[in-house]
Coordinates of C-alpha atoms and ligand atoms in Angstrom, one line a residue:
X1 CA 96.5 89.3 107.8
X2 CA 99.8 90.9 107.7
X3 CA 98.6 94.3 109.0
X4 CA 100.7 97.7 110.6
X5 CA 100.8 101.1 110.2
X6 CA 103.5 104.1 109.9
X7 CA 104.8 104.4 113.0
X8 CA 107.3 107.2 114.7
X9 CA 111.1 106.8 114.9
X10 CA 112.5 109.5 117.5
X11 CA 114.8 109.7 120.2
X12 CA 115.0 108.3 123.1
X13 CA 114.1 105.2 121.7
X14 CA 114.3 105.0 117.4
X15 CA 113.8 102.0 116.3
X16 CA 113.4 99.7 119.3
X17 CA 110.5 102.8 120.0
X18 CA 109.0 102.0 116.6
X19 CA 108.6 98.3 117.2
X20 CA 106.6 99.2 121.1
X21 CA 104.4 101.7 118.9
X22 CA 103.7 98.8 116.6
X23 CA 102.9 96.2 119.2
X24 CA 100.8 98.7 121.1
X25 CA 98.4 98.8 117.9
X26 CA 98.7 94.6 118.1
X27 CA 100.4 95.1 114.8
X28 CA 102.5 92.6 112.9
X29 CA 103.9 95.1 110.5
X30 CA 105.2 98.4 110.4
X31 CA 106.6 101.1 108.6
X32 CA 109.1 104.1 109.3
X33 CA 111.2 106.8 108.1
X34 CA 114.7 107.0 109.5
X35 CA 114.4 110.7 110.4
X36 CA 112.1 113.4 109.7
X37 CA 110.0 113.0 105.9
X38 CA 110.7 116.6 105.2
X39 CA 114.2 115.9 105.4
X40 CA 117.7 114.7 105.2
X41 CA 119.3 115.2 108.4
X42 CA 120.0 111.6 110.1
X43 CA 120.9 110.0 113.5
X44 CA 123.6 107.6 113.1
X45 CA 122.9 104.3 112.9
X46 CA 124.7 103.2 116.1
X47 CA 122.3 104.9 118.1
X48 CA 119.3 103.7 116.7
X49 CA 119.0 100.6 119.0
X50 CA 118.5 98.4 115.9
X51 CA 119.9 95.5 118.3
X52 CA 116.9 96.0 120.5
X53 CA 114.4 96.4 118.0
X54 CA 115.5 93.2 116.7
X55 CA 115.0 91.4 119.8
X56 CA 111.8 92.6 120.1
X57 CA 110.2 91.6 117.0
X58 CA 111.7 88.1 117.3
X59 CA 109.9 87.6 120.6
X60 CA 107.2 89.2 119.2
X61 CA 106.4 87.3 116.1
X62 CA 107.4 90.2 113.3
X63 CA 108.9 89.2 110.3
X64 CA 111.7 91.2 109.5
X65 CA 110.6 91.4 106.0
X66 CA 107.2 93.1 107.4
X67 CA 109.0 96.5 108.8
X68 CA 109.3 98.5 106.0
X69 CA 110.9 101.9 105.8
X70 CA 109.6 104.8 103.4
X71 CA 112.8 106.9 102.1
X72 CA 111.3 110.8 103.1
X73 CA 109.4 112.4 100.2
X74 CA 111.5 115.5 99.7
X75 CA 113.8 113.4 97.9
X76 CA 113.0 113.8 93.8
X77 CA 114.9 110.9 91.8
X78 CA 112.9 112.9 88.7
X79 CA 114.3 116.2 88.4
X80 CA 116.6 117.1 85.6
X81 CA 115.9 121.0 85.9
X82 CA 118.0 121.3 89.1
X83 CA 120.7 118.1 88.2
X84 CA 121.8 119.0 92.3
X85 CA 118.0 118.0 93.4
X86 CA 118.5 114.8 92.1
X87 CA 122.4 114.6 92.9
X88 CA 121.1 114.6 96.7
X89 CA 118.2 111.9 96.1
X90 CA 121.2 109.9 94.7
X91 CA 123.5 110.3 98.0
X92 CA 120.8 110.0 100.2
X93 CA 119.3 106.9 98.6
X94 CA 122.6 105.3 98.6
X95 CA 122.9 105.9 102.8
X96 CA 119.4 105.1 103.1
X97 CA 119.8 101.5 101.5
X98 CA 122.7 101.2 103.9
X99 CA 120.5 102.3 106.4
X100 CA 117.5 99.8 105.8
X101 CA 120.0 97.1 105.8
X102 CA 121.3 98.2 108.8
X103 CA 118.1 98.1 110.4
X104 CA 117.7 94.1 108.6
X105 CA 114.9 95.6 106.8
X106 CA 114.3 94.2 102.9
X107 CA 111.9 97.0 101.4
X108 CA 112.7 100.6 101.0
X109 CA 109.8 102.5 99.6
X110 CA 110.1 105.6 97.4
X111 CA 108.2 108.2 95.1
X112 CA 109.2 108.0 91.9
X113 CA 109.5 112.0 92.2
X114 CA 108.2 114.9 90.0
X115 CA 109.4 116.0 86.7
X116 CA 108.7 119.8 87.3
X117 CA 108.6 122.0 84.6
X118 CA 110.0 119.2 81.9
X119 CA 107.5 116.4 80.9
X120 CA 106.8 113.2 82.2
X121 CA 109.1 111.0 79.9
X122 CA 112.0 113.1 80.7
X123 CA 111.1 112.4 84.0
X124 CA 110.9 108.9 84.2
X125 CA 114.8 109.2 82.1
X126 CA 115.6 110.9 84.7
X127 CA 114.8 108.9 87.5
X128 CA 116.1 106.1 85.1
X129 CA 119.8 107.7 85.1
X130 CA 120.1 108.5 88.7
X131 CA 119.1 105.3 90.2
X132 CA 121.2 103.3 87.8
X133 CA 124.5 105.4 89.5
X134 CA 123.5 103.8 92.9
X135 CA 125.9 101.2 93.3
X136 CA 124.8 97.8 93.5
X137 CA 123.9 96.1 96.7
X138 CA 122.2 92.8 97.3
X139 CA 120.1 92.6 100.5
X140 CA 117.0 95.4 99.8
X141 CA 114.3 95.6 96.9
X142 CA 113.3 99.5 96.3
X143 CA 109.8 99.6 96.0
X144 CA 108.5 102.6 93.6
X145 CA 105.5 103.3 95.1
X146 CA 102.0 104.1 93.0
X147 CA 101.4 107.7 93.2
X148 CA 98.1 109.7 92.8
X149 CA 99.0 111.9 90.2
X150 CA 99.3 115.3 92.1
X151 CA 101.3 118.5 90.0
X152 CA 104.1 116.6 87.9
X153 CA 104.3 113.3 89.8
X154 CA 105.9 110.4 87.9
X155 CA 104.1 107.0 89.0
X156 CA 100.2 107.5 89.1
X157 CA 100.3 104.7 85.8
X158 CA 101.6 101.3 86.4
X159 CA 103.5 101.6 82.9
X160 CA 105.2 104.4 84.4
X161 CA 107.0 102.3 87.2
X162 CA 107.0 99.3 84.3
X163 CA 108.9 101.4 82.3
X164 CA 111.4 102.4 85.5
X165 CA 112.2 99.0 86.3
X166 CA 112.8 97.9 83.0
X167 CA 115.6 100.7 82.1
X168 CA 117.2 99.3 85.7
X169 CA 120.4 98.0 85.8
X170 CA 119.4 95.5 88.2
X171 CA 115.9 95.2 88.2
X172 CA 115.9 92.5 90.4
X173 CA 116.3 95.0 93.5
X174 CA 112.9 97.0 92.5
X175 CA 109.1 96.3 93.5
X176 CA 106.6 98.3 94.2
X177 CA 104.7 99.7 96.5
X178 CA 100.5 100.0 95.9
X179 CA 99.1 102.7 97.8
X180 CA 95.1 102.6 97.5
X181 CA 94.1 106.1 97.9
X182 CA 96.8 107.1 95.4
X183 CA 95.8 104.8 92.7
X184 CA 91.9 105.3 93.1
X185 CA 93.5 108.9 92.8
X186 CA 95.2 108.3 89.4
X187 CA 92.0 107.0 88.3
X188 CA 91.6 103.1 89.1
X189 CA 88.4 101.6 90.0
X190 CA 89.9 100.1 93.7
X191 CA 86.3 98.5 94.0
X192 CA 87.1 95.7 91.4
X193 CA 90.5 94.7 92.8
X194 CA 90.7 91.7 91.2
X195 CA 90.8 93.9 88.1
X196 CA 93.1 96.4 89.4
X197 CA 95.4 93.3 90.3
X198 CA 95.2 91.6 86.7
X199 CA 96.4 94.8 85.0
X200 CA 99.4 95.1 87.1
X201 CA 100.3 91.8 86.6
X202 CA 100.0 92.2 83.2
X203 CA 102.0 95.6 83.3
X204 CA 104.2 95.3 86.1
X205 CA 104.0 91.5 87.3
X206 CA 102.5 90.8 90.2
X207 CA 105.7 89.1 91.7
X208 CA 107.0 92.7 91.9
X209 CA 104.4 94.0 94.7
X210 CA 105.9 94.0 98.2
X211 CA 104.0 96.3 100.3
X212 CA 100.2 97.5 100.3
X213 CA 99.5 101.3 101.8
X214 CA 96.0 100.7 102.5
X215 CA 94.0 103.5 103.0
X216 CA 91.3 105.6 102.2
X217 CA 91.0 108.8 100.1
X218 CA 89.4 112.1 100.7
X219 CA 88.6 112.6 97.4
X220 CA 87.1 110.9 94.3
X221 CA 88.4 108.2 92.1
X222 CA 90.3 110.4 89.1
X223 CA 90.9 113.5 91.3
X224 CA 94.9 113.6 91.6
X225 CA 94.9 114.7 94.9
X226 CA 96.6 112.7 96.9
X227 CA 94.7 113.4 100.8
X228 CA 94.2 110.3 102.6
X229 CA 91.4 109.6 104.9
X230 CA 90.7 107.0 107.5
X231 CA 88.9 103.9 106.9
X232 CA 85.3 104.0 105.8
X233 CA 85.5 108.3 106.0
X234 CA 86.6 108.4 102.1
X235 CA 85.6 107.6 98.9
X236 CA 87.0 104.2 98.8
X237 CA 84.6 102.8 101.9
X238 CA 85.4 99.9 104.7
X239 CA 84.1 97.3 102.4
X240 CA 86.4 98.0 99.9
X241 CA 89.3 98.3 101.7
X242 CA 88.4 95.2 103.9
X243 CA 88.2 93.2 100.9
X244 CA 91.4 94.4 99.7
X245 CA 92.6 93.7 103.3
X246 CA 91.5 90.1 102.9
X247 CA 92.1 89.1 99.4
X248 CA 94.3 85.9 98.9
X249 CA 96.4 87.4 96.1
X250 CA 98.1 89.7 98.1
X251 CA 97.8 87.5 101.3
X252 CA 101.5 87.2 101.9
X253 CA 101.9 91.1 101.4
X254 CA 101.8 93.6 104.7
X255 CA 99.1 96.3 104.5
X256 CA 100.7 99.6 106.3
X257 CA 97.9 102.4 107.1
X258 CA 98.6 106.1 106.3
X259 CA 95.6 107.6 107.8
X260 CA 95.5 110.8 109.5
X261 CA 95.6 111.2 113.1
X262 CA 92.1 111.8 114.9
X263 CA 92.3 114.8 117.4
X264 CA 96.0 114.3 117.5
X265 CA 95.3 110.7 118.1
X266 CA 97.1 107.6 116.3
X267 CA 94.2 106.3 115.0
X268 CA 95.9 102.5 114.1
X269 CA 94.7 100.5 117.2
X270 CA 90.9 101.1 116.1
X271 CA 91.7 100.3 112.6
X272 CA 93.5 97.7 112.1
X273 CA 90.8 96.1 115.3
X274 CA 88.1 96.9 112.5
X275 CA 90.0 95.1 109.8
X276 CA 90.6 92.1 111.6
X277 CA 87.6 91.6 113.0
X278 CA 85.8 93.1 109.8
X279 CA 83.2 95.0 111.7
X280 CA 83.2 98.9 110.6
X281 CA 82.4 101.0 113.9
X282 CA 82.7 105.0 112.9
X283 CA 81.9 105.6 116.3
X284 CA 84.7 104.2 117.4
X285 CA 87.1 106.8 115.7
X286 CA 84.7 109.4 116.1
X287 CA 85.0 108.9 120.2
X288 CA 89.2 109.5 119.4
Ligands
LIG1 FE1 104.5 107.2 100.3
LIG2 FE1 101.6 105.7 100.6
LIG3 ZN1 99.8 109.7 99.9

């Protein structure tokens, strides 16, 4: 099981940080933002002791390929009211791809954005035109992530992210990312998998999935909410998400967690313990 969780990146340490945070959750994957998710401001990347990090997860076993990093969510590819919102996404993507590289990551995951006060095939045009100005680059795959369906989010179909990749200029550096409390969100029945995996293979291919957020949702399948929940305290259940967890199909394919902190408590170690050993133990987050 290729198995991690969002992890911090902050100073004293960055990235070499991240990787310890990782490893202290006996994690094989992980998954950061290279500065704050709420905004744009960025250390440079000399300082972010990628060398270190590096290291580290060669002794350790980590696949480069499994330490993903999540491009922050103010960022909105899908605006066309404010052309300067989605001039910004445009510069910052293009740093951030440097940045991932940098870093000797391969997947860069990001929201498709919201479309705002237009409508949702303008939006998707939009996102469309402004990643097609990002210069081309070779060595990471930008991985449109599922969304749940929340306000004017593009994303929360998997024809929406077909339809992305396929205006691309070079599609061949797009995936996507399949977060499970989004999609049971948008309205997908995450308790037939197999299903939910045969439609985006026929939409999307399946060759295009990269990365798995794997967690639970607060609310009910349909709702368009978007409020994760830890494993087995949502709608979605440990059985479920275990199953997903374990199914061949997506064997090859690291599952990051999302779920909230417990009493201001990282909540991964417990977790991704339950997953691999496939025993579900609420009171074992409950004594967080
Ligand atoms: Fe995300
Ligand atoms: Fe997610
Ligand atoms: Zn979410």
């Amino acid at each position: 099981m290729i198995i991690g969780s969002h992890v911090q990146m902050k100073a004293p340490d960055y990235v070499l940080g991240s990787v310890r945070e990782a490893l202290s959750y006996e994690a094989n994957a992980l998954m950061l933002y290279t500065g704050a998710p709420q905004n744009t401001r960025r250390t440079p990347i000399e300082q972010m002791k990628i060398n270190e990090a590096q290291e580290l997860m060669k002794q350790s076993g980590i696949n480069p390929e499994h330490l993903i990093i999540h491009a922050p969510y103010i960022i909105n590819p899908a605006n066309s009211v404010k052309p300067e919102v989605a001039e910004l996404a445009r510069e910052f993507l293009a740093k951030e791809i440097e940045r991932t590289s940098a870093i000797g990551a391969k997947y860069l995951v990001l929201h498709p954005g919201s479309f705002t006060t237009t409508d949702l095939q303008t939006g998707i045009g939009t996102i469309i035109a402004t990643l097609n100005t990002i210069e081309e680059y070779d060595d990471v795959v930008i991985c449109l992530e599922t969304m749940a369906g929340k306000g004017s989010e593009v994303g929360f179909r998997f024809e929406h992210l077909a339809e992305i990749i396929a205006g691309m200029n070079h599609p061949e550096n797009y995936g996507v990312c399949l977060d499970t409390c989004h999609i049971s969100d948008a309205g997908y029945d995450v308790n037939d998998f197999n299903g939910v995996l045969d439609e985006f293979d026929q939409v999307i291919g399946l060759d295009r999935l990269h990365v798995i957020h794997l967690n639970d949702s607060k609310n009910e399948r349909g709702a368009r909410k978007d409020r994760h929940a830890n494993l087995g305290q949502g709608t979605i259940g440990f059985e479920t998400l275990y199953a997903i967890a374990m199914n061949e199909r997506v064997q090859s394919i690291p599952k990051i967690l999302e779920t909230p902190y417990i009493n201001k408590k990282p909540p991964y170690k417990e977790e991704i313990a339950m997953l691999k050993s496939g025993v579900y133990d609420p009171s074992i987050l409950e004594s967080l």
